[in-house]
Tab-separated table of C-alpha atoms in Angstrom:
chain	number	residue	atom	x	y	z
A	634	MET	CA	0.000	0.000	0.000
A	635	ARG	CA	2.818	2.391	0.895
A	636	ARG	CA	4.523	1.622	-2.405
A	637	PHE	CA	1.270	2.365	-4.249
A	638	PHE	CA	1.102	5.866	-2.801
A	639	ARG	CA	4.730	6.686	-3.570
A	640	ASN	CA	3.478	7.973	-6.893
A	641	PRO	CA	2.011	11.401	-5.947
A	642	VAL	CA	-0.392	11.306	-8.880
A	643	ARG	CA	-2.292	8.488	-7.182
A	644	LEU	CA	-2.975	10.773	-4.240
A	645	VAL	CA	-4.886	13.302	-6.351
A	646	PRO	CA	-8.245	11.445	-6.423
A	647	PHE	CA	-8.063	10.842	-2.690
A	648	ALA	CA	-7.262	14.507	-2.071
A	649	PHE	CA	-10.595	15.406	-3.679
A	650	LEU	CA	-12.523	12.452	-2.297
A	651	VAL	CA	-11.924	13.420	1.345
A	652	PRO	CA	-13.628	16.862	1.177
A	653	ILE	CA	-16.447	15.337	-0.877
A	654	LEU	CA	-17.185	12.784	1.837
A	655	LEU	CA	-16.788	15.399	4.560
A	656	GLY	CA	-19.102	17.775	2.705
A	657	THR	CA	-21.646	14.980	2.242
A	658	GLY	CA	-21.674	14.399	5.986
A	659	LEU	CA	-22.124	18.099	6.737
A	660	LEU	CA	-24.945	18.477	4.205
A	661	MET	CA	-26.744	15.477	5.697
A	662	ALA	CA	-27.113	17.276	9.024
A	663	ARG	CA	-30.681	18.331	9.811
A	664	TRP	CA	-29.756	22.001	10.084
A	665	SER	CA	-28.415	22.002	6.520
A	666	THR	CA	-31.901	22.070	5.002
A	667	VAL	CA	-34.647	24.651	5.300
A	668	GLU	CA	-37.118	22.115	6.651
A	669	HIS	CA	-34.531	20.678	9.072
A	670	GLY	CA	-34.882	17.194	7.674
A	671	ARG	CA	-32.073	14.918	6.616
A	672	PRO	CA	-31.662	14.972	2.830
A	673	PRO	CA	-31.238	11.696	0.931
A	674	VAL	CA	-27.672	10.421	0.776
A	675	VAL	CA	-27.616	10.728	-3.015
A	676	THR	CA	-28.732	14.377	-2.822
A	677	ALA	CA	-26.045	15.270	-0.282
A	678	LEU	CA	-23.355	13.337	-2.174
A	679	PHE	CA	-24.361	14.869	-5.512
A	680	THR	CA	-24.321	18.402	-4.098
A	681	ALA	CA	-21.002	17.958	-2.284
A	682	THR	CA	-19.371	16.495	-5.390
A	683	SER	CA	-20.801	19.298	-7.510
A	684	ALA	CA	-19.346	21.880	-5.118
A	685	VAL	CA	-15.871	20.346	-4.660
A	686	SER	CA	-15.551	19.691	-8.391
A	687	VAL	CA	-16.693	23.316	-8.964
A	688	THR	CA	-19.450	22.098	-11.261
A	689	GLY	CA	-22.455	23.831	-9.721
A	690	MET	CA	-25.029	21.401	-11.093
A	691	ALA	CA	-27.995	21.155	-8.721
A	692	ILE	CA	-30.787	18.612	-8.331
A	693	THR	CA	-32.610	20.700	-5.724
A	694	ASP	CA	-33.986	24.221	-5.603
A	695	THR	CA	-30.795	25.534	-4.015
A	696	PRO	CA	-32.068	28.686	-2.203
A	697	ASN	CA	-35.273	27.024	-0.970
A	698	TYR	CA	-33.866	23.586	-0.104
A	699	TRP	CA	-30.614	24.380	1.693
A	700	SER	CA	-30.520	26.518	4.820
A	701	GLY	CA	-27.987	29.263	5.459
A	702	TRP	CA	-25.676	26.661	6.981
A	703	GLY	CA	-26.053	24.412	3.964
A	704	LEU	CA	-25.303	27.289	1.593
A	705	LEU	CA	-22.234	28.185	3.657
A	706	VAL	CA	-20.989	24.605	3.381
A	707	ILE	CA	-21.514	24.703	-0.394
A	708	THR	CA	-19.589	27.996	-0.610
A	709	LEU	CA	-16.651	26.665	1.418
A	710	LEU	CA	-16.543	23.446	-0.605
A	711	THR	CA	-16.514	25.428	-3.846
A	712	GLN	CA	-13.705	27.660	-2.631
A	713	LEU	CA	-11.757	24.647	-1.421
A	714	GLY	CA	-12.301	22.879	-4.721
A	715	GLY	CA	-11.095	25.870	-6.709
A	716	LEU	CA	-8.028	26.604	-4.616
A	717	GLY	CA	-7.293	22.919	-4.089
A	718	ILE	CA	-7.202	22.171	-7.779
A	719	LEU	CA	-4.713	24.945	-8.421
A	720	THR	CA	-2.583	23.927	-5.460
A	721	VAL	CA	-2.548	20.260	-6.415
A	722	ALA	CA	-1.745	21.147	-10.016
A	723	ALA	CA	1.249	23.242	-8.953
A	724	LEU	CA	2.506	20.582	-6.557
A	725	VAL	CA	2.167	17.844	-9.172
A	726	ILE	CA	4.123	19.982	-11.639
A	727	LEU	CA	6.844	20.376	-9.012
A	728	VAL	CA	6.995	16.641	-8.295
A	729	VAL	CA	7.005	15.778	-11.995
A	730	SER	CA	9.801	18.220	-12.731
A	731	ARG	CA	11.954	16.747	-9.973
A	732	GLN	CA	11.514	13.213	-11.186
A	733	LEU	CA	12.183	13.860	-14.859
A	734	GLY	CA	15.773	14.923	-14.469
A	735	LEU	CA	17.631	18.196	-14.925
A	736	ARG	CA	16.856	18.574	-18.609
A	737	ASN	CA	13.107	18.277	-18.124
A	738	ARG	CA	13.263	20.472	-15.031
A	739	LEU	CA	14.758	23.201	-17.180
A	740	LEU	CA	12.056	22.621	-19.804
A	741	VAL	CA	9.308	22.948	-17.192
A	742	GLN	CA	10.899	26.116	-15.851
A	743	ALA	CA	11.220	27.562	-19.353
A	744	GLU	CA	7.644	26.682	-20.229
A	745	SER	CA	6.289	28.329	-17.080
A	746	ALA	CA	8.341	31.386	-18.082
A	747	GLU	CA	8.458	32.626	-14.511
A	748	PHE	CA	8.514	30.094	-11.721
A	749	GLY	CA	11.529	27.923	-11.029
A	750	ILE	CA	11.451	24.713	-9.062
A	751	GLY	CA	12.172	26.489	-5.808
A	752	ASP	CA	9.465	29.107	-6.325
A	753	VAL	CA	6.339	26.996	-5.772
A	754	GLY	CA	5.655	28.651	-2.417
A	755	ARG	CA	5.713	32.070	-4.074
A	756	LEU	CA	3.501	30.739	-6.862
A	757	LEU	CA	0.883	29.446	-4.419
A	758	ARG	CA	0.871	32.711	-2.452
A	759	ARG	CA	0.437	34.669	-5.661
A	760	ILE	CA	-2.423	32.426	-6.754
A	761	ALA	CA	-4.217	32.816	-3.424
A	762	LEU	CA	-3.753	36.591	-3.487
A	763	THR	CA	-5.112	36.787	-7.040
A	764	VAL	CA	-8.122	34.609	-6.218
A	765	PHE	CA	-9.167	36.579	-3.148
A	766	ALA	CA	-8.480	39.950	-4.765
A	767	CYS	CA	-10.637	39.096	-7.797
A	768	GLU	CA	-13.410	37.711	-5.605
A	769	ALA	CA	-13.303	40.837	-3.430
A	770	VAL	CA	-13.696	43.122	-6.453
A	771	MET	CA	-16.543	41.011	-7.816
A	772	THR	CA	-18.240	40.978	-4.418
A	773	ALA	CA	-18.047	44.757	-4.160
A	774	LEU	CA	-19.514	45.284	-7.638
A	775	VAL	CA	-22.348	42.768	-7.281
A	776	ALA	CA	-23.220	43.664	-3.674
A	777	GLY	CA	-23.125	47.380	-4.435
A	778	ARG	CA	-25.420	46.909	-7.428
A	779	LEU	CA	-27.904	44.818	-5.430
A	780	ARG	CA	-27.949	47.391	-2.642
A	781	LEU	CA	-28.293	50.493	-4.798
A	782	ALA	CA	-30.413	49.275	-7.714
A	783	TYR	CA	-32.492	46.497	-6.139
A	784	ASP	CA	-32.765	47.877	-2.598
A	785	TYR	CA	-31.361	44.737	-0.963
A	786	PRO	CA	-30.561	45.018	2.763
A	787	VAL	CA	-26.824	45.401	3.345
A	788	GLY	CA	-26.404	41.925	4.828
A	789	ARG	CA	-28.318	40.167	2.079
A	790	ALA	CA	-26.538	42.121	-0.674
A	791	LEU	CA	-23.133	41.304	0.807
A	792	TRP	CA	-23.935	37.597	1.230
A	793	SER	CA	-25.269	37.371	-2.330
A	794	GLY	CA	-22.181	39.148	-3.641
A	795	VAL	CA	-19.787	36.834	-1.802
A	796	PHE	CA	-21.679	33.683	-2.768
A	797	HIS	CA	-21.901	34.443	-6.469
A	798	ALA	CA	-18.354	35.846	-6.671
A	799	VAL	CA	-16.952	32.602	-5.230
A	800	GLN	CA	-19.110	30.538	-7.566
A	801	ALA	CA	-18.198	32.571	-10.665
A	802	PHE	CA	-14.451	32.856	-10.183
A	803	ASN	CA	-14.139	29.178	-9.248
A	804	ASN	CA	-16.357	28.273	-12.199
A	805	GLY	CA	-19.100	26.820	-10.036
A	806	GLY	CA	-22.713	27.442	-10.914
A	807	PHE	CA	-24.819	27.438	-7.766
A	808	ALA	CA	-27.113	30.452	-7.496
A	809	LEU	CA	-29.246	31.965	-4.749
A	810	TYR	CA	-32.200	32.232	-7.133
A	811	SER	CA	-34.481	29.420	-8.245
A	812	ASP	CA	-34.283	30.484	-11.902
A	813	GLY	CA	-30.529	31.023	-11.884
A	814	LEU	CA	-29.549	34.549	-12.909
A	815	LEU	CA	-32.392	35.169	-15.362
A	816	ALA	CA	-33.418	38.294	-13.456
A	817	PHE	CA	-30.009	39.857	-14.248
A	818	SER	CA	-29.747	38.872	-17.902
A	819	ARG	CA	-29.915	42.543	-18.954
A	820	ASP	CA	-27.999	43.950	-16.000
A	821	PRO	CA	-24.320	44.307	-17.006
A	822	TRP	CA	-23.214	45.198	-13.480
A	823	VAL	CA	-24.179	41.730	-12.272
A	824	SER	CA	-24.086	39.429	-15.313
A	825	LEU	CA	-20.993	40.905	-16.961
A	826	THR	CA	-19.086	41.049	-13.670
A	827	LEU	CA	-19.698	37.358	-13.045
A	828	ALA	CA	-18.943	36.476	-16.679
A	829	VAL	CA	-15.580	38.288	-16.612
A	830	GLY	CA	-14.733	36.604	-13.307
A	831	ALA	CA	-15.516	33.191	-14.792
A	832	ILE	CA	-13.383	33.964	-17.853
A	833	ILE	CA	-10.393	34.977	-15.721
A	834	GLY	CA	-10.760	31.980	-13.426
A	835	GLY	CA	-11.091	29.692	-16.432
A	836	LEU	CA	-7.882	30.852	-18.141
A	837	GLY	CA	-5.523	29.215	-15.690
A	838	PHE	CA	-2.910	31.096	-13.735
A	839	PRO	CA	0.165	30.042	-15.734
A	840	ALA	CA	-1.353	31.649	-18.837
A	841	LEU	CA	-2.875	34.557	-16.909
A	842	PHE	CA	0.341	35.542	-15.144
A	843	GLU	CA	2.416	35.412	-18.314
A	844	ALA	CA	-0.181	37.335	-20.318
A	845	VAL	CA	-0.287	40.086	-17.692
A	846	ARG	CA	3.489	40.262	-17.395
A	847	GLU	CA	4.127	40.251	-21.156
A	848	TRP	CA	0.982	42.048	-22.300
A	849	ARG	CA	2.989	44.352	-24.561
A	850	GLN	CA	4.717	41.468	-26.339
A	851	PRO	CA	2.200	38.683	-26.978
A	852	ALA	CA	4.541	37.261	-29.618
A	853	HIS	CA	6.872	36.259	-26.783
A	854	TRP	CA	4.220	34.233	-24.954
A	855	ALA	CA	4.804	30.529	-24.499
A	856	VAL	CA	2.891	28.249	-26.868
A	857	ALA	CA	0.556	27.103	-24.059
A	858	THR	CA	-0.315	30.712	-23.218
A	859	LYS	CA	-0.973	31.590	-26.866
A	860	LEU	CA	-3.238	28.578	-27.304
A	861	THR	CA	-5.153	29.367	-24.113
A	862	ILE	CA	-5.588	33.127	-24.543
A	863	TRP	CA	-6.260	33.337	-28.268
A	864	GLY	CA	-8.155	30.056	-28.266
A	865	SER	CA	-10.472	31.365	-25.547
A	866	VAL	CA	-11.072	34.547	-27.540
A	867	VAL	CA	-11.956	32.533	-30.649
A	868	LEU	CA	-14.333	30.250	-28.727
A	869	LEU	CA	-16.037	33.209	-27.059
A	870	LEU	CA	-16.559	35.042	-30.346
A	871	VAL	CA	-17.731	31.977	-32.283
A	872	GLY	CA	-20.015	30.869	-29.464
A	873	PHE	CA	-21.424	34.368	-29.021
A	874	ALA	CA	-22.184	34.760	-32.720
A	875	GLY	CA	-23.728	31.292	-32.911
A	876	LEU	CA	-25.989	31.698	-29.886
A	877	LEU	CA	-27.021	35.212	-30.887
A	878	ALA	CA	-28.041	34.019	-34.353
A	879	ALA	CA	-29.851	30.925	-33.070
A	880	GLU	CA	-31.806	32.731	-30.339
A	881	TRP	CA	-32.420	36.092	-32.039
A	882	THR	CA	-36.142	35.478	-32.581
A	883	ASN	CA	-36.747	33.042	-29.723
A	884	ALA	CA	-39.311	34.760	-27.507
A	885	ALA	CA	-38.525	32.374	-24.646
A	886	THR	CA	-34.907	33.592	-24.422
A	887	ILE	CA	-33.750	36.854	-26.046
A	888	GLY	CA	-36.414	37.367	-28.695
A	889	GLN	CA	-38.184	40.092	-26.702
A	890	TYR	CA	-34.989	41.987	-25.768
A	891	ASP	CA	-33.719	45.076	-27.558
A	892	VAL	CA	-30.477	44.772	-29.515
A	893	PRO	CA	-28.137	45.720	-26.621
A	894	GLY	CA	-30.021	43.275	-24.391
A	895	LYS	CA	-29.675	40.476	-26.940
A	896	ILE	CA	-25.943	41.103	-27.255
A	897	LEU	CA	-25.343	41.268	-23.494
A	898	ALA	CA	-27.398	38.175	-22.666
A	899	SER	CA	-25.870	36.110	-25.482
A	900	PHE	CA	-22.298	37.040	-24.620
A	901	THR	CA	-22.632	36.473	-20.887
A	902	GLN	CA	-24.412	33.153	-21.387
A	903	ILE	CA	-21.673	31.904	-23.706
A	904	ALA	CA	-18.975	33.113	-21.317
A	905	LEU	CA	-20.672	31.261	-18.476
A	906	SER	CA	-21.569	28.205	-20.579
A	907	ARG	CA	-17.950	27.325	-21.325
A	908	THR	CA	-17.009	26.925	-17.678
A	909	GLY	CA	-19.097	28.912	-15.200
A	910	GLY	CA	-22.434	27.139	-15.349
A	911	PHE	CA	-24.752	30.033	-14.442
A	912	SER	CA	-28.027	30.284	-16.353
A	913	ILE	CA	-28.487	33.777	-17.740
A	914	LEU	CA	-31.148	32.425	-20.112
A	915	ASN	CA	-33.717	29.669	-19.746
A	916	ILE	CA	-31.575	26.735	-20.896
A	917	ALA	CA	-34.564	24.427	-21.297
A	918	ALA	CA	-36.167	26.900	-23.732
A	919	LEU	CA	-33.234	27.253	-26.119
A	920	GLN	CA	-33.571	26.459	-29.806
A	921	GLU	CA	-32.516	22.937	-30.782
A	922	GLU	CA	-29.535	24.231	-32.747
A	923	SER	CA	-28.162	25.950	-29.633
A	924	TYR	CA	-27.610	22.687	-27.733
A	925	PRO	CA	-24.857	21.258	-29.993
A	926	LEU	CA	-23.057	24.598	-29.756
A	927	LEU	CA	-23.145	24.568	-25.945
A	928	ILE	CA	-22.193	20.884	-25.804
A	929	VAL	CA	-19.058	21.509	-27.858
A	930	LEU	CA	-18.073	24.567	-25.820
A	931	MET	CA	-18.612	22.723	-22.530
A	932	PHE	CA	-16.610	19.738	-23.748
A	933	ILE	CA	-13.644	21.965	-24.675
A	934	GLY	CA	-13.813	23.834	-21.355
A	935	GLY	CA	-11.203	26.317	-20.136
A	936	GLY	CA	-7.470	26.652	-19.639
A	937	SER	CA	-5.060	24.185	-18.101
A	938	ALA	CA	-4.311	24.495	-14.351
A	939	SER	CA	-7.531	26.500	-13.937
A	940	THR	CA	-10.796	25.937	-12.119
A	941	ALA	CA	-12.465	25.041	-15.420
A	942	GLY	CA	-13.075	21.526	-16.708
A	943	GLY	CA	-13.287	19.983	-20.164
A	944	ILE	CA	-10.425	18.690	-22.278
A	945	LYS	CA	-8.934	22.221	-22.112
A	946	VAL	CA	-8.564	24.910	-24.739
A	947	SER	CA	-4.883	24.179	-25.366
A	948	THR	CA	-5.648	20.493	-25.992
A	949	PHE	CA	-8.361	21.297	-28.522
A	950	PHE	CA	-6.331	23.819	-30.505
A	951	LEU	CA	-3.192	21.694	-30.368
A	952	LEU	CA	-5.192	18.940	-32.059
A	953	ALA	CA	-6.501	21.485	-34.564
A	954	PHE	CA	-2.953	22.554	-35.465
A	955	THR	CA	-1.932	18.895	-35.701
A	956	ILE	CA	-4.747	18.184	-38.166
A	957	TRP	CA	-3.872	21.287	-40.182
A	958	ALA	CA	-0.214	20.257	-40.405
A	959	GLU	CA	-1.216	16.745	-41.492
A	960	LEU	CA	-3.557	18.084	-44.170
A	961	ARG	CA	-0.768	20.265	-45.535
A	962	GLY	CA	1.713	17.395	-45.449
A	963	GLU	CA	4.095	19.180	-43.104
A	964	PRO	CA	6.507	16.998	-41.104
A	965	ASP	CA	6.220	19.113	-37.923
A	966	VAL	CA	3.440	20.867	-36.026
A	967	THR	CA	4.487	24.480	-35.559
A	968	ILE	CA	2.773	27.171	-33.483
A	969	GLY	CA	4.223	30.663	-33.332
A	970	HIS	CA	7.591	29.628	-34.796
A	971	ARG	CA	7.877	26.819	-32.266
A	972	ARG	CA	7.849	23.107	-33.081
A	973	VAL	CA	5.468	21.131	-30.864
A	974	ALA	CA	6.884	17.946	-29.371
A	975	THR	CA	5.410	14.672	-30.613
A	976	ALA	CA	4.812	13.624	-27.000
A	977	SER	CA	2.528	16.647	-26.472
A	978	GLN	CA	0.527	15.746	-29.579
A	979	ARG	CA	0.067	12.175	-28.352
A	980	GLN	CA	-0.963	13.369	-24.898
A	981	ALA	CA	-3.547	15.732	-26.370
A	982	LEU	CA	-4.966	12.961	-28.563
A	983	THR	CA	-5.105	10.580	-25.591
A	984	VAL	CA	-6.951	13.063	-23.370
A	985	ALA	CA	-9.424	13.964	-26.131
A	986	LEU	CA	-10.257	10.385	-27.164
A	987	LEU	CA	-10.608	9.144	-23.588
A	988	SER	CA	-12.882	12.099	-22.822
A	989	VAL	CA	-15.041	11.322	-25.861
A	990	ALA	CA	-15.250	7.691	-24.731
A	991	LEU	CA	-16.323	8.733	-21.224
A	992	VAL	CA	-19.025	11.084	-22.516
A	993	ILE	CA	-20.403	8.495	-24.932
A	994	THR	CA	-20.351	5.743	-22.299
A	995	GLY	CA	-21.988	8.004	-19.725
A	996	THR	CA	-24.704	8.981	-22.200
A	997	MET	CA	-25.435	5.342	-23.042
A	998	VAL	CA	-25.627	4.364	-19.350
A	999	LEU	CA	-27.924	7.291	-18.597
A	1000	LEU	CA	-30.249	6.327	-21.446
A	1001	LEU	CA	-30.308	2.727	-20.193
A	1002	LEU	CA	-31.223	3.824	-16.657
A	1003	THR	CA	-34.015	6.157	-17.731
A	1004	GLU	CA	-36.996	6.001	-20.054
A	1005	GLY	CA	-38.320	8.617	-22.414
A	1006	VAL	CA	-35.200	10.798	-22.283
A	1007	ARG	CA	-34.085	12.468	-25.498
A	1008	LEU	CA	-30.584	11.734	-26.706
A	1009	VAL	CA	-29.650	15.409	-26.907
A	1010	ALA	CA	-30.884	15.971	-23.333
A	1011	ALA	CA	-28.870	13.045	-21.979
A	1012	LEU	CA	-25.779	14.115	-23.931
A	1013	PHE	CA	-26.148	17.684	-22.666
A	1014	GLU	CA	-26.358	16.659	-18.999
A	1015	ILE	CA	-23.492	14.158	-19.273
A	1016	THR	CA	-21.227	16.658	-21.041
A	1017	SER	CA	-22.084	19.339	-18.491
A	1018	ALA	CA	-21.223	16.978	-15.630
A	1019	PHE	CA	-17.995	15.686	-17.188
A	1020	SER	CA	-16.819	19.176	-18.135
A	1021	THR	CA	-17.776	20.406	-14.632
A	1022	THR	CA	-19.768	23.227	-16.220
A	1023	GLY	CA	-23.008	22.669	-14.327
A	1024	LEU	CA	-25.580	23.824	-16.868
A	1025	THR	CA	-28.747	21.748	-16.866
A	1026	ILE	CA	-31.973	21.687	-18.805
A	1027	GLY	CA	-33.730	20.322	-15.722
A	1028	LEU	CA	-33.144	16.642	-16.451
A	1029	ALA	CA	-30.697	16.059	-13.565
A	1030	ALA	CA	-33.339	16.769	-10.924
A	1031	GLU	CA	-35.799	14.373	-12.580
A	1032	LEU	CA	-33.410	11.433	-12.891
A	1033	PRO	CA	-33.658	8.401	-10.615
A	1034	ALA	CA	-30.953	7.883	-8.019
A	1035	GLY	CA	-28.955	5.699	-10.412
A	1036	GLY	CA	-28.862	8.419	-13.060
A	1037	GLN	CA	-27.817	11.033	-10.508
A	1038	LEU	CA	-25.004	8.770	-9.347
A	1039	VAL	CA	-23.806	8.514	-12.957
A	1040	LEU	CA	-23.600	12.311	-13.100
A	1041	THR	CA	-21.815	12.321	-9.725
A	1042	VAL	CA	-19.151	9.927	-10.985
A	1043	LEU	CA	-18.722	11.964	-14.186
A	1044	MET	CA	-18.258	15.183	-12.186
A	1045	PHE	CA	-15.557	13.535	-10.071
A	1046	ILE	CA	-13.784	12.020	-13.075
A	1047	GLY	CA	-14.046	15.262	-15.025
A	1048	ARG	CA	-12.356	17.208	-12.247
A	1049	VAL	CA	-9.487	14.902	-11.294
A	1050	GLY	CA	-9.295	12.617	-14.321
A	1051	THR	CA	-7.533	14.813	-16.863
A	1052	LEU	CA	-5.073	16.157	-14.296
A	1053	THR	CA	-4.252	12.658	-13.084
A	1054	LEU	CA	-3.988	11.313	-16.630
A	1055	GLY	CA	-1.709	14.087	-17.831
A	1056	SER	CA	0.593	13.757	-14.842
A	1057	ALA	CA	0.646	9.975	-15.050
A	1058	ILE	CA	1.663	10.149	-18.715
A	1059	ALA	CA	4.465	12.551	-17.842
A	1060	LEU	CA	5.686	10.374	-14.977
A	1061	ASN	CA	5.642	7.280	-17.164
A	1062	THR	CA	7.758	8.898	-19.870
A	1063	ARG	CA	10.831	6.771	-20.452
A	1064	ARG	CA	13.294	6.146	-23.231
A	1065	ARG	CA	13.635	2.719	-24.808
A	1066	LEU	CA	17.072	1.449	-25.742
A	1067	TYR	CA	15.717	-0.041	-28.932
A	1068	ARG	CA	13.131	0.664	-31.655
A	1069	TYR	CA	11.113	-1.749	-33.792
A	1070	PRO	CA	11.056	-1.576	-37.608
A	1071	GLN	CA	8.604	1.017	-38.887
A	1072	GLU	CA	5.460	0.202	-40.858
A	1073	GLN	CA	2.673	2.420	-42.163
A	1074	PRO	CA	-0.817	0.864	-41.847
A	1075	ILE	CA	-3.604	2.076	-44.148
A	1076	VAL	CA	-5.505	5.013	-42.640
A	1077	GLY	CA	-8.926	6.048	-43.907
């Protein structure tokens, strides 16, 4: 057993499992619900997993089911999940760099473009400072708006600001309103603040720190930073244009808004659909063509080493560049005058294909456990759970316990799976002393 845990990567799932079980126990206390009754085990487990994995998917009416204590537990679990993911990611990078030898340590240091092996403590302090500073600014903006424009009492405005700031920046999706954030779909002070917070939290701090430091010279950014920053911009613009066009005349979403209202609601919903999970629009009332768009964006997710889930923006665009190079017959994949290592291409392909397999398998299991569920609805919920986005069309709450457990497992795998897989691949990297003869099988 001790030998099994010598590999630090194997500790990652357990590091997330402990707070999930602890949170489940706390949420099962009678004082955690409004009616002071013990919730079902599946409900408590689902909610705790959703919070720790910073998914935000709910199977209860959050503000009317959970008491103030329960909501506080959810907030703390979300904050722990967000900070814990970043901390674990940094520590795993440190351990990996130490075990891969001096050459790879120098490569890791060069790729991070700022933090050496001995600077992890400074990195973690900087991350924590950035998280709490961003959440404080978001809290001030949202709470101030609720107090001045909506006449909220000071205490309620402050609590709502803190709760939603933590959820947005950590890319959770729990809300203190039964209909999500529909009431603020045309209020930029609330919706845009939370959307920007989710975007920043979903970039990942390695990319964010380098982009801020070298903002005048984006050409000098590392390849990972370029893929994350510019890839996120492309996804936001494409998603925004697609949702705006699909929902322009839909009276159940943005059809009755004026042009500025349509633009604001569409942009903020896309920004929050990629990672954040808040509902600015009525997700169940979207046009059919909007669901594939959201499914793809959720599956891609956010940046590496961030609070966002999915296969990651850098993985998706690395595969896109690989396909483009293959179509052009080029021997190397180049991004920004840099040649991408073959190992990175294989890792990206592995993560993407395994993620596709998990989503397909989860969808099939969910369809087997339920009756009368549309394929697109099942695929939407499974992708949202796996990508830890948290958007739902209402199906999650209607599923039997078995279906909700499937979503619970997918949320857990989606949060720790890609990190564990990527680190395990790096740790298993070794050089053979021999090579077999090469052969080219028929493809296509």
